[in-house]
């Protein structure tokens, strides 16, 4: 079989070197470093002048099983799937079901939740290989 | 030919590079998620502080969450309200439509420790063996098992944790397995 585009050995080596350097460029310039399972919630926060919200799964799953939030409290299992407003949290819904001064600290600690870098999009982050829904 | 070879090398090196990168927990101020200027940055707990005390894994949060729970390193609450029923189930299911790959074993026990039946039935899976057209492409797209695996539970790169039933060793039939099936084996 003859290929239409045959490559000389030199060009092959060059290509490999090129792709390797590309790999090093990609992997050293933009490593995925966020902790696995961290969720950014930023539908409204930044538009309203607050930092994006970061919800850490690793921290909460040490204290609560998934079923507490995703069954008892009814959080949908989709990043961005819950239409959360600060008003509802203050009324004791969503994060406010626990961050109420009883199960956890109160919503007065704005910065602990609103801790994200400006410009982050609502999504799950930190998966080192796959990013869950929507990435592929 | 050449293109495939190069793509192969590219992917291999990339995964190796990523793998090497993620050898330990990153400090919050460097995680490219938290704002280093935020007043919270010195208040929030660093992942390493909590996670280094738990049974290790080499992927995901670098924690084996199943072991952490089973061996009582952590005691996460199952309910907030006293009238919520806690459901668990011991039922292993083998799935055989895996082509050349080893078959998939789905264990209900470790899942129902964390999750309620309603998290999966019938939102993600119909409650009947074989009733779900599961395939690997859909999983990689974040459907079925991929809803959690690759997002919060261990990532999809760990093929053999799901594809844990070797075809030349398994003598039973796909579907619900007799009790005690999982205890004989550790997929990790």
PDB file of C-alpha atoms in Angstrom, chain A residues 3 7 12 15-16 19-20 22-24 26-29 31-38 40 51 54 57-59 61-68 70-73 77-78 97-98 103 111-112 114-118 120 124-134 136, chain B residues 2 6 9-10 13-14 17-18 21-22 25-26 30-40 43-47 50-51 59-61 65 69 74 76-81 84 86-87 112-116 118-119 140-143 147-148 150-155 157:
ATOM      1  CA  UNK A   3       0.128   6.386   1.127  1.00  0.00           C
ATOM      2  CA  UNK A   7       6.879  11.024   5.182  1.00  0.00           C
ATOM      3  CA  UNK A  12       8.660  11.839  11.303  1.00  0.00           C
ATOM      4  CA  UNK A  15       6.851  15.622  14.072  1.00  0.00           C
ATOM      5  CA  UNK A  16       7.493  13.563  17.178  1.00  0.00           C
ATOM      6  CA  UNK A  19       4.301  16.843  19.466  1.00  0.00           C
ATOM      7  CA  UNK A  20       6.443  16.116  22.521  1.00  0.00           C
ATOM      8  CA  UNK A  22       3.576  20.543  22.543  1.00  0.00           C
ATOM      9  CA  UNK A  23       2.776  18.042  25.256  1.00  0.00           C
ATOM     10  CA  UNK A  24       5.278  19.587  27.616  1.00  0.00           C
ATOM     11  CA  UNK A  26       0.376  21.990  27.500  1.00  0.00           C
ATOM     12  CA  UNK A  27       1.104  20.021  30.622  1.00  0.00           C
ATOM     13  CA  UNK A  28       3.373  22.586  32.222  1.00  0.00           C
ATOM     14  CA  UNK A  29       1.520  25.716  31.275  1.00  0.00           C
ATOM     15  CA  UNK A  31      -1.973  21.779  34.658  1.00  0.00           C
ATOM     16  CA  UNK A  32      -5.305  20.728  36.137  1.00  0.00           C
ATOM     17  CA  UNK A  33      -4.690  21.324  39.793  1.00  0.00           C
ATOM     18  CA  UNK A  34      -8.008  22.054  41.480  1.00  0.00           C
ATOM     19  CA  UNK A  35      -9.054  19.419  43.986  1.00  0.00           C
ATOM     20  CA  UNK A  36     -11.097  16.591  42.475  1.00  0.00           C
ATOM     21  CA  UNK A  37     -14.845  17.267  42.695  1.00  0.00           C
ATOM     22  CA  UNK A  38     -14.717  20.997  43.427  1.00  0.00           C
ATOM     23  CA  UNK A  40     -17.857  26.389  40.915  1.00  0.00           C
ATOM     24  CA  UNK A  51     -16.495  36.274  43.923  1.00  0.00           C
ATOM     25  CA  UNK A  54     -16.589  27.226  45.368  1.00  0.00           C
ATOM     26  CA  UNK A  57     -17.046  17.919  47.702  1.00  0.00           C
ATOM     27  CA  UNK A  58     -14.018  16.459  49.467  1.00  0.00           C
ATOM     28  CA  UNK A  59     -14.613  18.632  52.531  1.00  0.00           C
ATOM     29  CA  UNK A  61     -18.192  14.182  52.082  1.00  0.00           C
ATOM     30  CA  UNK A  62     -15.966  13.703  55.127  1.00  0.00           C
ATOM     31  CA  UNK A  63     -18.949  14.970  57.152  1.00  0.00           C
ATOM     32  CA  UNK A  64     -22.029  13.983  55.131  1.00  0.00           C
ATOM     33  CA  UNK A  65     -22.892  11.144  52.793  1.00  0.00           C
ATOM     34  CA  UNK A  66     -24.029  12.067  49.310  1.00  0.00           C
ATOM     35  CA  UNK A  67     -27.583  11.033  50.221  1.00  0.00           C
ATOM     36  CA  UNK A  68     -27.916  13.891  52.713  1.00  0.00           C
ATOM     37  CA  UNK A  70     -28.637  14.796  46.967  1.00  0.00           C
ATOM     38  CA  UNK A  71     -31.635  13.005  48.436  1.00  0.00           C
ATOM     39  CA  UNK A  72     -32.748  14.538  51.754  1.00  0.00           C
ATOM     40  CA  UNK A  73     -31.989  18.125  50.812  1.00  0.00           C
ATOM     41  CA  UNK A  77     -26.585  16.130  40.646  1.00  0.00           C
ATOM     42  CA  UNK A  78     -25.667  18.545  37.883  1.00  0.00           C
ATOM     43  CA  UNK A  97     -30.095  24.380  55.211  1.00  0.00           C
ATOM     44  CA  UNK A  98     -26.789  23.800  57.013  1.00  0.00           C
ATOM     45  CA  UNK A 103     -25.184  22.556  61.659  1.00  0.00           C
ATOM     46  CA  UNK A 111     -15.878  35.076  51.869  1.00  0.00           C
ATOM     47  CA  UNK A 112     -15.702  31.424  52.864  1.00  0.00           C
ATOM     48  CA  UNK A 114     -17.446  33.401  47.712  1.00  0.00           C
ATOM     49  CA  UNK A 115     -13.754  32.551  47.391  1.00  0.00           C
ATOM     50  CA  UNK A 116     -13.253  31.901  43.665  1.00  0.00           C
ATOM     51  CA  UNK A 117     -11.101  33.626  41.078  1.00  0.00           C
ATOM     52  CA  UNK A 118     -13.033  36.119  38.955  1.00  0.00           C
ATOM     53  CA  UNK A 120     -14.645  31.110  36.565  1.00  0.00           C
ATOM     54  CA  UNK A 124     -17.248  20.811  38.125  1.00  0.00           C
ATOM     55  CA  UNK A 125     -13.487  21.209  38.277  1.00  0.00           C
ATOM     56  CA  UNK A 126     -10.524  19.296  39.449  1.00  0.00           C
ATOM     57  CA  UNK A 127     -11.141  16.018  37.697  1.00  0.00           C
ATOM     58  CA  UNK A 128      -7.676  15.149  36.535  1.00  0.00           C
ATOM     59  CA  UNK A 129      -8.749  13.048  33.566  1.00  0.00           C
ATOM     60  CA  UNK A 130     -12.417  13.561  32.830  1.00  0.00           C
ATOM     61  CA  UNK A 131     -14.567  16.473  33.784  1.00  0.00           C
ATOM     62  CA  UNK A 132     -17.870  14.726  33.990  1.00  0.00           C
ATOM     63  CA  UNK A 133     -20.892  15.908  32.050  1.00  0.00           C
ATOM     64  CA  UNK A 134     -20.340  18.273  29.183  1.00  0.00           C
ATOM     65  CA  UNK A 136     -16.537  15.361  25.958  1.00  0.00           C
TER      66      UNK A 136
ATOM     67  CA  UNK B   2       2.446   8.063  11.255  1.00  0.00           C
ATOM     68  CA  UNK B   6       2.272  10.399  16.888  1.00  0.00           C
ATOM     69  CA  UNK B   9       2.821   9.004  21.800  1.00  0.00           C
ATOM     70  CA  UNK B  10       1.155  12.339  22.411  1.00  0.00           C
ATOM     71  CA  UNK B  13       3.088  11.381  27.323  1.00  0.00           C
ATOM     72  CA  UNK B  14       0.202  13.661  28.178  1.00  0.00           C
ATOM     73  CA  UNK B  17       2.666  14.163  32.535  1.00  0.00           C
ATOM     74  CA  UNK B  18      -0.749  14.664  34.104  1.00  0.00           C
ATOM     75  CA  UNK B  21       1.646  16.334  38.139  1.00  0.00           C
ATOM     76  CA  UNK B  22      -1.125  15.083  40.392  1.00  0.00           C
ATOM     77  CA  UNK B  25      -2.629  17.864  46.947  1.00  0.00           C
ATOM     78  CA  UNK B  26      -2.237  21.419  45.733  1.00  0.00           C
ATOM     79  CA  UNK B  30      -2.288  27.652  43.806  1.00  0.00           C
ATOM     80  CA  UNK B  31      -5.253  25.591  42.676  1.00  0.00           C
ATOM     81  CA  UNK B  32      -6.345  28.100  40.015  1.00  0.00           C
ATOM     82  CA  UNK B  33      -9.834  28.078  41.506  1.00  0.00           C
ATOM     83  CA  UNK B  34      -9.449  29.995  44.757  1.00  0.00           C
ATOM     84  CA  UNK B  35      -8.573  33.676  44.584  1.00  0.00           C
ATOM     85  CA  UNK B  36      -5.228  34.113  46.379  1.00  0.00           C
ATOM     86  CA  UNK B  37      -6.422  37.650  47.257  1.00  0.00           C
ATOM     87  CA  UNK B  38      -9.498  36.326  49.050  1.00  0.00           C
ATOM     88  CA  UNK B  39      -9.536  36.832  52.823  1.00  0.00           C
ATOM     89  CA  UNK B  40     -10.764  33.224  53.081  1.00  0.00           C
ATOM     90  CA  UNK B  43      -9.195  30.338  56.824  1.00  0.00           C
ATOM     91  CA  UNK B  44     -10.298  27.474  54.573  1.00  0.00           C
ATOM     92  CA  UNK B  45      -8.896  24.030  55.252  1.00  0.00           C
ATOM     93  CA  UNK B  46      -6.119  22.836  52.930  1.00  0.00           C
ATOM     94  CA  UNK B  47      -6.998  19.535  51.209  1.00  0.00           C
ATOM     95  CA  UNK B  50      -7.552  16.527  55.931  1.00  0.00           C
ATOM     96  CA  UNK B  51      -6.967  14.086  53.089  1.00  0.00           C
ATOM     97  CA  UNK B  59      -6.187   9.075  41.675  1.00  0.00           C
ATOM     98  CA  UNK B  60      -9.183  11.364  42.260  1.00  0.00           C
ATOM     99  CA  UNK B  61      -8.859  12.956  45.708  1.00  0.00           C
ATOM    100  CA  UNK B  65     -13.236   6.761  50.083  1.00  0.00           C
ATOM    101  CA  UNK B  69     -15.799   4.811  55.339  1.00  0.00           C
ATOM    102  CA  UNK B  74     -14.620   9.094  58.720  1.00  0.00           C
ATOM    103  CA  UNK B  76     -20.218  11.086  57.652  1.00  0.00           C
ATOM    104  CA  UNK B  77     -23.840  11.624  58.661  1.00  0.00           C
ATOM    105  CA  UNK B  78     -26.504   9.649  56.799  1.00  0.00           C
ATOM    106  CA  UNK B  79     -29.389  11.973  57.646  1.00  0.00           C
ATOM    107  CA  UNK B  80     -30.149  15.422  58.948  1.00  0.00           C
ATOM    108  CA  UNK B  81     -33.763  14.750  59.901  1.00  0.00           C
ATOM    109  CA  UNK B  84     -35.559  10.009  57.057  1.00  0.00           C
ATOM    110  CA  UNK B  86     -31.713   5.025  55.574  1.00  0.00           C
ATOM    111  CA  UNK B  87     -31.681   2.422  52.789  1.00  0.00           C
ATOM    112  CA  UNK B 112     -25.864   2.544  49.046  1.00  0.00           C
ATOM    113  CA  UNK B 113     -23.533   3.364  51.936  1.00  0.00           C
ATOM    114  CA  UNK B 114     -23.055   6.758  50.301  1.00  0.00           C
ATOM    115  CA  UNK B 115     -26.180   7.145  48.187  1.00  0.00           C
ATOM    116  CA  UNK B 116     -29.910   6.585  48.451  1.00  0.00           C
ATOM    117  CA  UNK B 118     -33.567   7.415  44.708  1.00  0.00           C
ATOM    118  CA  UNK B 119     -30.268   8.968  43.583  1.00  0.00           C
ATOM    119  CA  UNK B 140     -17.685   9.029  29.005  1.00  0.00           C
ATOM    120  CA  UNK B 141     -20.359  11.590  28.158  1.00  0.00           C
ATOM    121  CA  UNK B 142     -21.392  11.768  31.795  1.00  0.00           C
ATOM    122  CA  UNK B 143     -24.411   9.482  31.644  1.00  0.00           C
ATOM    123  CA  UNK B 147     -22.684  10.864  36.233  1.00  0.00           C
ATOM    124  CA  UNK B 148     -20.553  10.355  39.356  1.00  0.00           C
ATOM    125  CA  UNK B 150     -15.221  11.188  36.580  1.00  0.00           C
ATOM    126  CA  UNK B 151     -16.895  13.933  38.604  1.00  0.00           C
ATOM    127  CA  UNK B 152     -16.917  13.081  42.320  1.00  0.00           C
ATOM    128  CA  UNK B 153     -16.350   9.315  42.590  1.00  0.00           C
ATOM    129  CA  UNK B 154     -13.130   7.708  41.249  1.00  0.00           C
ATOM    130  CA  UNK B 155     -12.381   8.694  37.621  1.00  0.00           C
ATOM    131  CA  UNK B 157      -9.404   6.105  33.765  1.00  0.00           C
TER     132      UNK B 157
END
